[in-house]
PDB file of C-alpha atoms in Angstrom:
ATOM      1  CA  UNK U  10      83.406  43.220  37.589  1.00 67.00           C
ATOM      2  CA  UNK U  11      85.731  45.343  39.714  1.00 77.00           C
ATOM      3  CA  UNK U  12      88.209  43.794  42.126  1.00 80.00           C
ATOM      4  CA  UNK U  13      86.631  43.284  45.563  1.00 83.00           C
ATOM      5  CA  UNK U  14      88.104  45.329  48.391  1.00 86.00           C
ATOM      6  CA  UNK U  15      88.527  44.019  51.924  1.00 89.00           C
ATOM      7  CA  UNK U  16      87.213  46.314  54.653  1.00 91.00           C
ATOM      8  CA  UNK U  17      87.754  45.742  58.336  1.00 93.00           C
ATOM      9  CA  UNK U  18      86.549  47.054  61.679  1.00 94.00           C
ATOM     10  CA  UNK U  19      89.595  46.103  63.733  1.00 95.00           C
ATOM     11  CA  UNK U  20      90.103  49.693  64.891  1.00 93.00           C
ATOM     12  CA  UNK U  21      86.498  49.831  66.143  1.00 94.00           C
ATOM     13  CA  UNK U  22      86.858  46.568  68.044  1.00 94.00           C
ATOM     14  CA  UNK U  23      90.199  47.677  69.500  1.00 94.00           C
ATOM     15  CA  UNK U  24      88.622  50.911  70.669  1.00 93.00           C
ATOM     16  CA  UNK U  25      85.741  49.034  72.292  1.00 92.00           C
ATOM     17  CA  UNK U  26      88.219  46.770  74.095  1.00 92.00           C
ATOM     18  CA  UNK U  27      90.624  49.684  74.742  1.00 91.00           C
ATOM     19  CA  UNK U  28      93.498  47.744  73.194  1.00 92.00           C
ATOM     20  CA  UNK U  29      96.547  49.074  71.435  1.00 92.00           C
ATOM     21  CA  UNK U  30      97.771  47.593  68.164  1.00 92.00           C
ATOM     22  CA  UNK U  31     100.755  46.168  70.051  1.00 91.00           C
ATOM     23  CA  UNK U  32      98.500  44.427  72.582  1.00 92.00           C
ATOM     24  CA  UNK U  33      96.320  42.900  69.887  1.00 94.00           C
ATOM     25  CA  UNK U  34      99.430  41.836  67.962  1.00 92.00           C
ATOM     26  CA  UNK U  35     100.894  40.106  71.031  1.00 90.00           C
ATOM     27  CA  UNK U  36      97.585  38.448  71.833  1.00 92.00           C
ATOM     28  CA  UNK U  37      97.282  36.773  68.442  1.00 91.00           C
ATOM     29  CA  UNK U  38     101.017  36.239  67.797  1.00 88.00           C
ATOM     30  CA  UNK U  39     101.694  38.631  64.921  1.00 91.00           C
ATOM     31  CA  UNK U  40     103.761  41.797  64.696  1.00 91.00           C
ATOM     32  CA  UNK U  41     102.371  45.268  65.371  1.00 92.00           C
ATOM     33  CA  UNK U  42     103.128  46.203  61.766  1.00 92.00           C
ATOM     34  CA  UNK U  43     100.930  43.337  60.563  1.00 93.00           C
ATOM     35  CA  UNK U  44      97.968  44.668  62.580  1.00 94.00           C
ATOM     36  CA  UNK U  45      98.677  48.216  61.464  1.00 93.00           C
ATOM     37  CA  UNK U  46      98.849  47.335  57.768  1.00 93.00           C
ATOM     38  CA  UNK U  47      95.674  45.206  57.985  1.00 94.00           C
ATOM     39  CA  UNK U  48      93.824  48.111  59.640  1.00 93.00           C
ATOM     40  CA  UNK U  49      94.802  50.608  56.964  1.00 91.00           C
ATOM     41  CA  UNK U  50      94.105  48.138  54.144  1.00 89.00           C
ATOM     42  CA  UNK U  51      97.688  47.729  52.948  1.00 90.00           C
ATOM     43  CA  UNK U  52      97.844  44.038  53.783  1.00 91.00           C
ATOM     44  CA  UNK U  53      95.174  41.405  53.191  1.00 92.00           C
ATOM     45  CA  UNK U  54      95.549  38.942  56.066  1.00 93.00           C
ATOM     46  CA  UNK U  55      95.605  35.189  55.705  1.00 92.00           C
ATOM     47  CA  UNK U  56      92.509  33.245  56.736  1.00 93.00           C
ATOM     48  CA  UNK U  57      94.373  32.132  59.871  1.00 92.00           C
ATOM     49  CA  UNK U  58      95.109  35.701  61.006  1.00 93.00           C
ATOM     50  CA  UNK U  59      91.532  36.808  60.215  1.00 94.00           C
ATOM     51  CA  UNK U  60      90.106  33.921  62.253  1.00 95.00           C
ATOM     52  CA  UNK U  61      92.516  34.580  65.119  1.00 94.00           C
ATOM     53  CA  UNK U  62      91.424  38.229  65.275  1.00 95.00           C
ATOM     54  CA  UNK U  63      87.755  37.208  65.225  1.00 95.00           C
ATOM     55  CA  UNK U  64      88.340  34.589  67.916  1.00 95.00           C
ATOM     56  CA  UNK U  65      90.162  37.123  70.057  1.00 95.00           C
ATOM     57  CA  UNK U  66      87.198  39.532  69.964  1.00 94.00           C
ATOM     58  CA  UNK U  67      84.742  36.592  70.264  1.00 94.00           C
ATOM     59  CA  UNK U  68      82.734  37.571  67.200  1.00 94.00           C
ATOM     60  CA  UNK U  69      82.159  35.919  63.815  1.00 94.00           C
ATOM     61  CA  UNK U  70      84.819  36.857  61.257  1.00 94.00           C
ATOM     62  CA  UNK U  71      82.167  38.578  59.084  1.00 94.00           C
ATOM     63  CA  UNK U  72      81.637  41.163  61.809  1.00 93.00           C
ATOM     64  CA  UNK U  73      85.226  42.287  61.443  1.00 94.00           C
ATOM     65  CA  UNK U  74      85.928  41.716  57.757  1.00 94.00           C
ATOM     66  CA  UNK U  75      83.705  42.417  54.778  1.00 93.00           C
ATOM     67  CA  UNK U  76      84.190  42.903  51.051  1.00 89.00           C
ATOM     68  CA  UNK U  77      82.772  45.638  48.865  1.00 83.00           C
TER      69      UNK U  77
ATOM     70  CA  UNK E   3      96.948  37.513  76.869  1.00 51.00           C
ATOM     71  CA  UNK E   4     100.741  38.124  77.018  1.00 53.00           C
ATOM     72  CA  UNK E   5     101.890  40.999  79.180  1.00 55.00           C
ATOM     73  CA  UNK E   6     102.355  44.274  77.257  1.00 54.00           C
ATOM     74  CA  UNK E   7     105.881  44.429  78.709  1.00 57.00           C
ATOM     75  CA  UNK E   8     106.837  41.057  77.210  1.00 65.00           C
ATOM     76  CA  UNK E   9     108.679  41.418  73.900  1.00 72.00           C
ATOM     77  CA  UNK E  10     106.548  40.313  70.981  1.00 81.00           C
ATOM     78  CA  UNK E  11     108.300  37.388  69.254  1.00 82.00           C
ATOM     79  CA  UNK E  12     106.607  38.260  65.939  1.00 85.00           C
ATOM     80  CA  UNK E  13     108.165  41.757  66.069  1.00 86.00           C
ATOM     81  CA  UNK E  14     111.566  40.092  66.541  1.00 85.00           C
ATOM     82  CA  UNK E  15     110.879  37.805  63.571  1.00 86.00           C
ATOM     83  CA  UNK E  16     110.126  40.905  61.484  1.00 88.00           C
ATOM     84  CA  UNK E  17     113.316  42.629  62.605  1.00 88.00           C
ATOM     85  CA  UNK E  18     115.380  39.579  61.679  1.00 88.00           C
ATOM     86  CA  UNK E  19     113.735  39.281  58.290  1.00 90.00           C
ATOM     87  CA  UNK E  20     114.511  42.954  57.640  1.00 93.00           C
ATOM     88  CA  UNK E  21     118.158  42.328  58.552  1.00 92.00           C
ATOM     89  CA  UNK E  22     118.320  39.377  56.161  1.00 93.00           C
ATOM     90  CA  UNK E  23     116.881  41.554  53.390  1.00 94.00           C
ATOM     91  CA  UNK E  24     119.482  44.214  54.195  1.00 95.00           C
ATOM     92  CA  UNK E  25     122.176  41.518  53.869  1.00 94.00           C
ATOM     93  CA  UNK E  26     120.702  40.571  50.467  1.00 94.00           C
ATOM     94  CA  UNK E  27     120.893  44.196  49.370  1.00 95.00           C
ATOM     95  CA  UNK E  28     124.527  44.405  50.498  1.00 95.00           C
ATOM     96  CA  UNK E  29     125.397  41.190  48.612  1.00 96.00           C
ATOM     97  CA  UNK E  30     123.759  42.783  45.554  1.00 95.00           C
ATOM     98  CA  UNK E  31     125.930  45.882  45.971  1.00 94.00           C
ATOM     99  CA  UNK E  32     128.999  43.638  46.290  1.00 93.00           C
ATOM    100  CA  UNK E  33     128.100  41.919  43.019  1.00 94.00           C
ATOM    101  CA  UNK E  34     127.592  45.323  41.375  1.00 93.00           C
ATOM    102  CA  UNK E  35     131.005  46.438  42.677  1.00 91.00           C
ATOM    103  CA  UNK E  36     132.654  43.277  41.355  1.00 89.00           C
ATOM    104  CA  UNK E  37     131.006  43.773  37.944  1.00 89.00           C
ATOM    105  CA  UNK E  38     131.941  47.458  37.653  1.00 87.00           C
ATOM    106  CA  UNK E  39     135.592  46.681  38.410  1.00 85.00           C
ATOM    107  CA  UNK E  40     135.865  45.509  34.781  1.00 83.00           C
ATOM    108  CA  UNK E  41     134.523  48.702  33.279  1.00 81.00           C
ATOM    109  CA  UNK E  42     135.838  51.573  35.440  1.00 80.00           C
ATOM    110  CA  UNK E  43     139.204  53.314  35.413  1.00 79.00           C
ATOM    111  CA  UNK E  44     141.939  51.799  37.585  1.00 79.00           C
ATOM    112  CA  UNK E  45     141.957  54.758  40.016  1.00 80.00           C
ATOM    113  CA  UNK E  46     138.253  54.221  40.737  1.00 82.00           C
ATOM    114  CA  UNK E  47     138.788  50.529  41.416  1.00 84.00           C
ATOM    115  CA  UNK E  48     140.155  51.201  44.905  1.00 87.00           C
ATOM    116  CA  UNK E  49     136.839  52.815  45.926  1.00 88.00           C
ATOM    117  CA  UNK E  50     134.920  49.854  44.561  1.00 88.00           C
ATOM    118  CA  UNK E  51     137.211  47.519  46.494  1.00 89.00           C
ATOM    119  CA  UNK E  52     136.568  49.497  49.695  1.00 90.00           C
ATOM    120  CA  UNK E  53     132.801  49.332  49.049  1.00 90.00           C
ATOM    121  CA  UNK E  54     132.979  45.566  48.496  1.00 92.00           C
ATOM    122  CA  UNK E  55     134.933  45.052  51.743  1.00 93.00           C
ATOM    123  CA  UNK E  56     132.501  47.302  53.666  1.00 93.00           C
ATOM    124  CA  UNK E  57     129.502  45.382  52.303  1.00 92.00           C
ATOM    125  CA  UNK E  58     131.158  42.026  53.096  1.00 93.00           C
ATOM    126  CA  UNK E  59     131.774  43.092  56.699  1.00 94.00           C
ATOM    127  CA  UNK E  60     128.164  44.279  56.978  1.00 94.00           C
ATOM    128  CA  UNK E  61     126.851  40.972  55.622  1.00 93.00           C
ATOM    129  CA  UNK E  62     129.093  38.974  57.994  1.00 94.00           C
ATOM    130  CA  UNK E  63     127.899  41.030  60.988  1.00 93.00           C
ATOM    131  CA  UNK E  64     124.226  40.603  60.036  1.00 92.00           C
ATOM    132  CA  UNK E  65     124.525  36.857  59.412  1.00 90.00           C
ATOM    133  CA  UNK E  66     126.444  36.379  62.689  1.00 90.00           C
ATOM    134  CA  UNK E  67     123.849  38.240  64.790  1.00 88.00           C
ATOM    135  CA  UNK E  68     120.873  36.540  63.128  1.00 84.00           C
ATOM    136  CA  UNK E  69     122.476  33.078  63.409  1.00 83.00           C
ATOM    137  CA  UNK E  70     123.476  33.682  67.051  1.00 81.00           C
ATOM    138  CA  UNK E  71     119.929  34.760  67.932  1.00 78.00           C
ATOM    139  CA  UNK E  72     118.334  31.831  66.094  1.00 75.00           C
ATOM    140  CA  UNK E  73     120.665  29.193  67.529  1.00 73.00           C
ATOM    141  CA  UNK E  74     121.199  30.434  71.082  1.00 73.00           C
ATOM    142  CA  UNK E  75     118.390  32.855  71.960  1.00 74.00           C
ATOM    143  CA  UNK E  76     115.260  31.609  70.195  1.00 75.00           C
ATOM    144  CA  UNK E  77     113.477  28.973  72.341  1.00 75.00           C
ATOM    145  CA  UNK E  78     113.214  25.608  70.577  1.00 73.00           C
ATOM    146  CA  UNK E  79     109.395  25.712  70.559  1.00 71.00           C
ATOM    147  CA  UNK E  80     109.453  29.008  68.649  1.00 71.00           C
ATOM    148  CA  UNK E  81     111.880  27.894  65.908  1.00 69.00           C
ATOM    149  CA  UNK E  82     109.102  26.195  63.954  1.00 67.00           C
ATOM    150  CA  UNK E  83     106.967  29.342  64.324  1.00 69.00           C
ATOM    151  CA  UNK E  84     109.858  31.388  62.872  1.00 70.00           C
ATOM    152  CA  UNK E  85     109.663  29.509  59.575  1.00 68.00           C
ATOM    153  CA  UNK E  86     105.887  29.329  59.386  1.00 70.00           C
ATOM    154  CA  UNK E  87     105.292  32.895  60.579  1.00 76.00           C
ATOM    155  CA  UNK E  88     102.765  34.718  58.454  1.00 83.00           C
ATOM    156  CA  UNK E  89     102.501  38.495  58.463  1.00 89.00           C
ATOM    157  CA  UNK E  90     103.057  41.721  56.550  1.00 92.00           C
ATOM    158  CA  UNK E  91     106.860  41.438  56.324  1.00 92.00           C
ATOM    159  CA  UNK E  92     106.701  37.823  55.064  1.00 92.00           C
ATOM    160  CA  UNK E  93     104.182  38.941  52.442  1.00 93.00           C
ATOM    161  CA  UNK E  94     106.399  41.901  51.448  1.00 94.00           C
ATOM    162  CA  UNK E  95     109.359  39.513  50.984  1.00 95.00           C
ATOM    163  CA  UNK E  96     107.228  37.267  48.764  1.00 95.00           C
ATOM    164  CA  UNK E  97     106.095  40.215  46.642  1.00 95.00           C
ATOM    165  CA  UNK E  98     109.687  41.499  46.369  1.00 96.00           C
ATOM    166  CA  UNK E  99     110.838  38.014  45.268  1.00 96.00           C
ATOM    167  CA  UNK E 100     108.175  37.926  42.543  1.00 97.00           C
ATOM    168  CA  UNK E 101     109.114  41.366  41.218  1.00 97.00           C
ATOM    169  CA  UNK E 102     112.830  40.549  41.378  1.00 97.00           C
ATOM    170  CA  UNK E 103     112.229  37.348  39.402  1.00 97.00           C
ATOM    171  CA  UNK E 104     110.248  39.172  36.706  1.00 97.00           C
ATOM    172  CA  UNK E 105     112.838  41.987  36.367  1.00 96.00           C
ATOM    173  CA  UNK E 106     115.728  39.497  36.172  1.00 95.00           C
ATOM    174  CA  UNK E 107     113.881  37.318  33.663  1.00 95.00           C
ATOM    175  CA  UNK E 108     113.084  40.305  31.415  1.00 95.00           C
ATOM    176  CA  UNK E 109     116.692  41.566  31.497  1.00 92.00           C
ATOM    177  CA  UNK E 110     118.134  38.094  30.805  1.00 90.00           C
ATOM    178  CA  UNK E 111     115.649  37.697  27.925  1.00 91.00           C
ATOM    179  CA  UNK E 112     116.734  41.062  26.497  1.00 89.00           C
ATOM    180  CA  UNK E 113     120.401  40.015  26.823  1.00 85.00           C
ATOM    181  CA  UNK E 114     119.589  36.745  25.069  1.00 84.00           C
ATOM    182  CA  UNK E 115     117.916  38.660  22.240  1.00 84.00           C
ATOM    183  CA  UNK E 116     120.978  40.851  21.795  1.00 83.00           C
ATOM    184  CA  UNK E 117     123.340  37.903  21.230  1.00 79.00           C
ATOM    185  CA  UNK E 118     124.662  39.308  17.949  1.00 78.00           C
ATOM    186  CA  UNK E 119     125.542  42.674  19.465  1.00 78.00           C
ATOM    187  CA  UNK E 120     126.974  41.101  22.628  1.00 75.00           C
ATOM    188  CA  UNK E 121     129.275  38.860  20.619  1.00 76.00           C
ATOM    189  CA  UNK E 122     131.165  41.894  19.269  1.00 76.00           C
ATOM    190  CA  UNK E 123     133.692  44.214  21.030  1.00 76.00           C
ATOM    191  CA  UNK E 124     133.566  45.809  23.558  1.00 75.00           C
ATOM    192  CA  UNK E 125     131.103  43.273  25.003  1.00 74.00           C
ATOM    193  CA  UNK E 126     133.342  40.253  24.357  1.00 73.00           C
ATOM    194  CA  UNK E 127     136.291  42.049  25.999  1.00 77.00           C
ATOM    195  CA  UNK E 128     134.791  41.628  29.475  1.00 81.00           C
ATOM    196  CA  UNK E 129     134.882  38.157  31.070  1.00 84.00           C
ATOM    197  CA  UNK E 130     131.720  36.101  31.461  1.00 84.00           C
ATOM    198  CA  UNK E 131     131.865  36.608  35.249  1.00 89.00           C
ATOM    199  CA  UNK E 132     130.992  40.274  34.599  1.00 89.00           C
ATOM    200  CA  UNK E 133     127.578  39.239  33.249  1.00 88.00           C
ATOM    201  CA  UNK E 134     126.989  36.819  36.125  1.00 91.00           C
ATOM    202  CA  UNK E 135     127.734  39.621  38.577  1.00 93.00           C
ATOM    203  CA  UNK E 136     125.448  42.043  36.712  1.00 93.00           C
ATOM    204  CA  UNK E 137     122.575  39.541  36.853  1.00 94.00           C
ATOM    205  CA  UNK E 138     123.176  38.744  40.549  1.00 95.00           C
ATOM    206  CA  UNK E 139     123.387  42.470  41.367  1.00 95.00           C
ATOM    207  CA  UNK E 140     120.204  43.231  39.453  1.00 95.00           C
ATOM    208  CA  UNK E 141     118.304  40.393  41.123  1.00 96.00           C
ATOM    209  CA  UNK E 142     119.417  41.160  44.698  1.00 96.00           C
ATOM    210  CA  UNK E 143     119.287  44.957  44.477  1.00 96.00           C
ATOM    211  CA  UNK E 144     115.763  44.712  43.008  1.00 96.00           C
ATOM    212  CA  UNK E 145     114.768  42.285  45.779  1.00 96.00           C
ATOM    213  CA  UNK E 146     116.134  44.503  48.568  1.00 96.00           C
ATOM    214  CA  UNK E 147     114.900  47.798  47.103  1.00 96.00           C
ATOM    215  CA  UNK E 148     111.367  46.546  46.439  1.00 96.00           C
ATOM    216  CA  UNK E 149     111.186  45.021  49.930  1.00 96.00           C
ATOM    217  CA  UNK E 150     112.290  48.240  51.673  1.00 95.00           C
ATOM    218  CA  UNK E 151     109.921  50.249  49.477  1.00 95.00           C
ATOM    219  CA  UNK E 152     106.982  48.043  50.498  1.00 93.00           C
ATOM    220  CA  UNK E 153     108.092  48.159  54.141  1.00 91.00           C
ATOM    221  CA  UNK E 154     108.837  51.888  54.035  1.00 86.00           C
ATOM    222  CA  UNK E 155     106.655  53.200  56.880  1.00 75.00           C
ATOM    223  CA  UNK E 156     104.971  52.063  60.043  1.00 58.00           C
ATOM    224  CA  UNK E 157     101.536  53.064  58.802  1.00 55.00           C
ATOM    225  CA  UNK E 158      99.213  55.450  60.575  1.00 54.00           C
ATOM    226  CA  UNK E 159     100.053  56.467  64.142  1.00 58.00           C
ATOM    227  CA  UNK E 160      98.086  54.797  66.890  1.00 57.00           C
ATOM    228  CA  UNK E 161      94.997  56.725  68.050  1.00 54.00           C
ATOM    229  CA  UNK E 162      94.535  58.337  71.470  1.00 51.00           C
ATOM    230  CA  UNK E 163      93.317  55.283  73.397  1.00 53.00           C
ATOM    231  CA  UNK E 164      96.668  53.630  72.573  1.00 53.00           C
ATOM    232  CA  UNK E 165      98.718  56.417  74.121  1.00 45.00           C
ATOM    233  CA  UNK E 166      98.808  54.936  77.585  1.00 45.00           C
ATOM    234  CA  UNK E 167      99.549  51.414  76.388  1.00 43.00           C
TER     235      UNK E 167
END
């Protein structure tokens, strides 16, 4: 079985809310680099960060993150 | 939501962690300089001494600025957040620590396996402190280098809708 990969739709949600990475980062209390590296798949966020992002966009976490 | 003009505390945490990792790298270079003093020609020693002093001043400046910021500038309610902060840079430090540990362990194991060779000249001609400095240099230079490699770029540029932000 191959290693699962985490996909995310943060960029899509940011675009819908017309938010910059810096604004989202400030809103959930992480650095801009953290948001950037999550978006491009370089960093797998902790459960807390994933839930904070989902809560910010008011959607279930599965709508933002999925594994393939 | 915080104002976009307010400085992001998490970005400051990242900057301070990067400075601490730079200080670690400089301490590693100091250890390397101290180790090489035993094996280089006397005329080269003066350059090593200058490098060690330069690194020491850099480390002192970094520690002073980070300590000043943490003690006098960081609000008390954010000090706890500083230590529990979770993000890309914290993760990169953890990964760098793991790699540094593995590299140091492998090199020390190799040294330990070469005990017969290391107990003969010229290896016994250098003091034990040389080996301690080599190990410290290896550990800290690996830690700093791996961290800055992992943290090497800011990722992809922000798309158009971010331009006005």
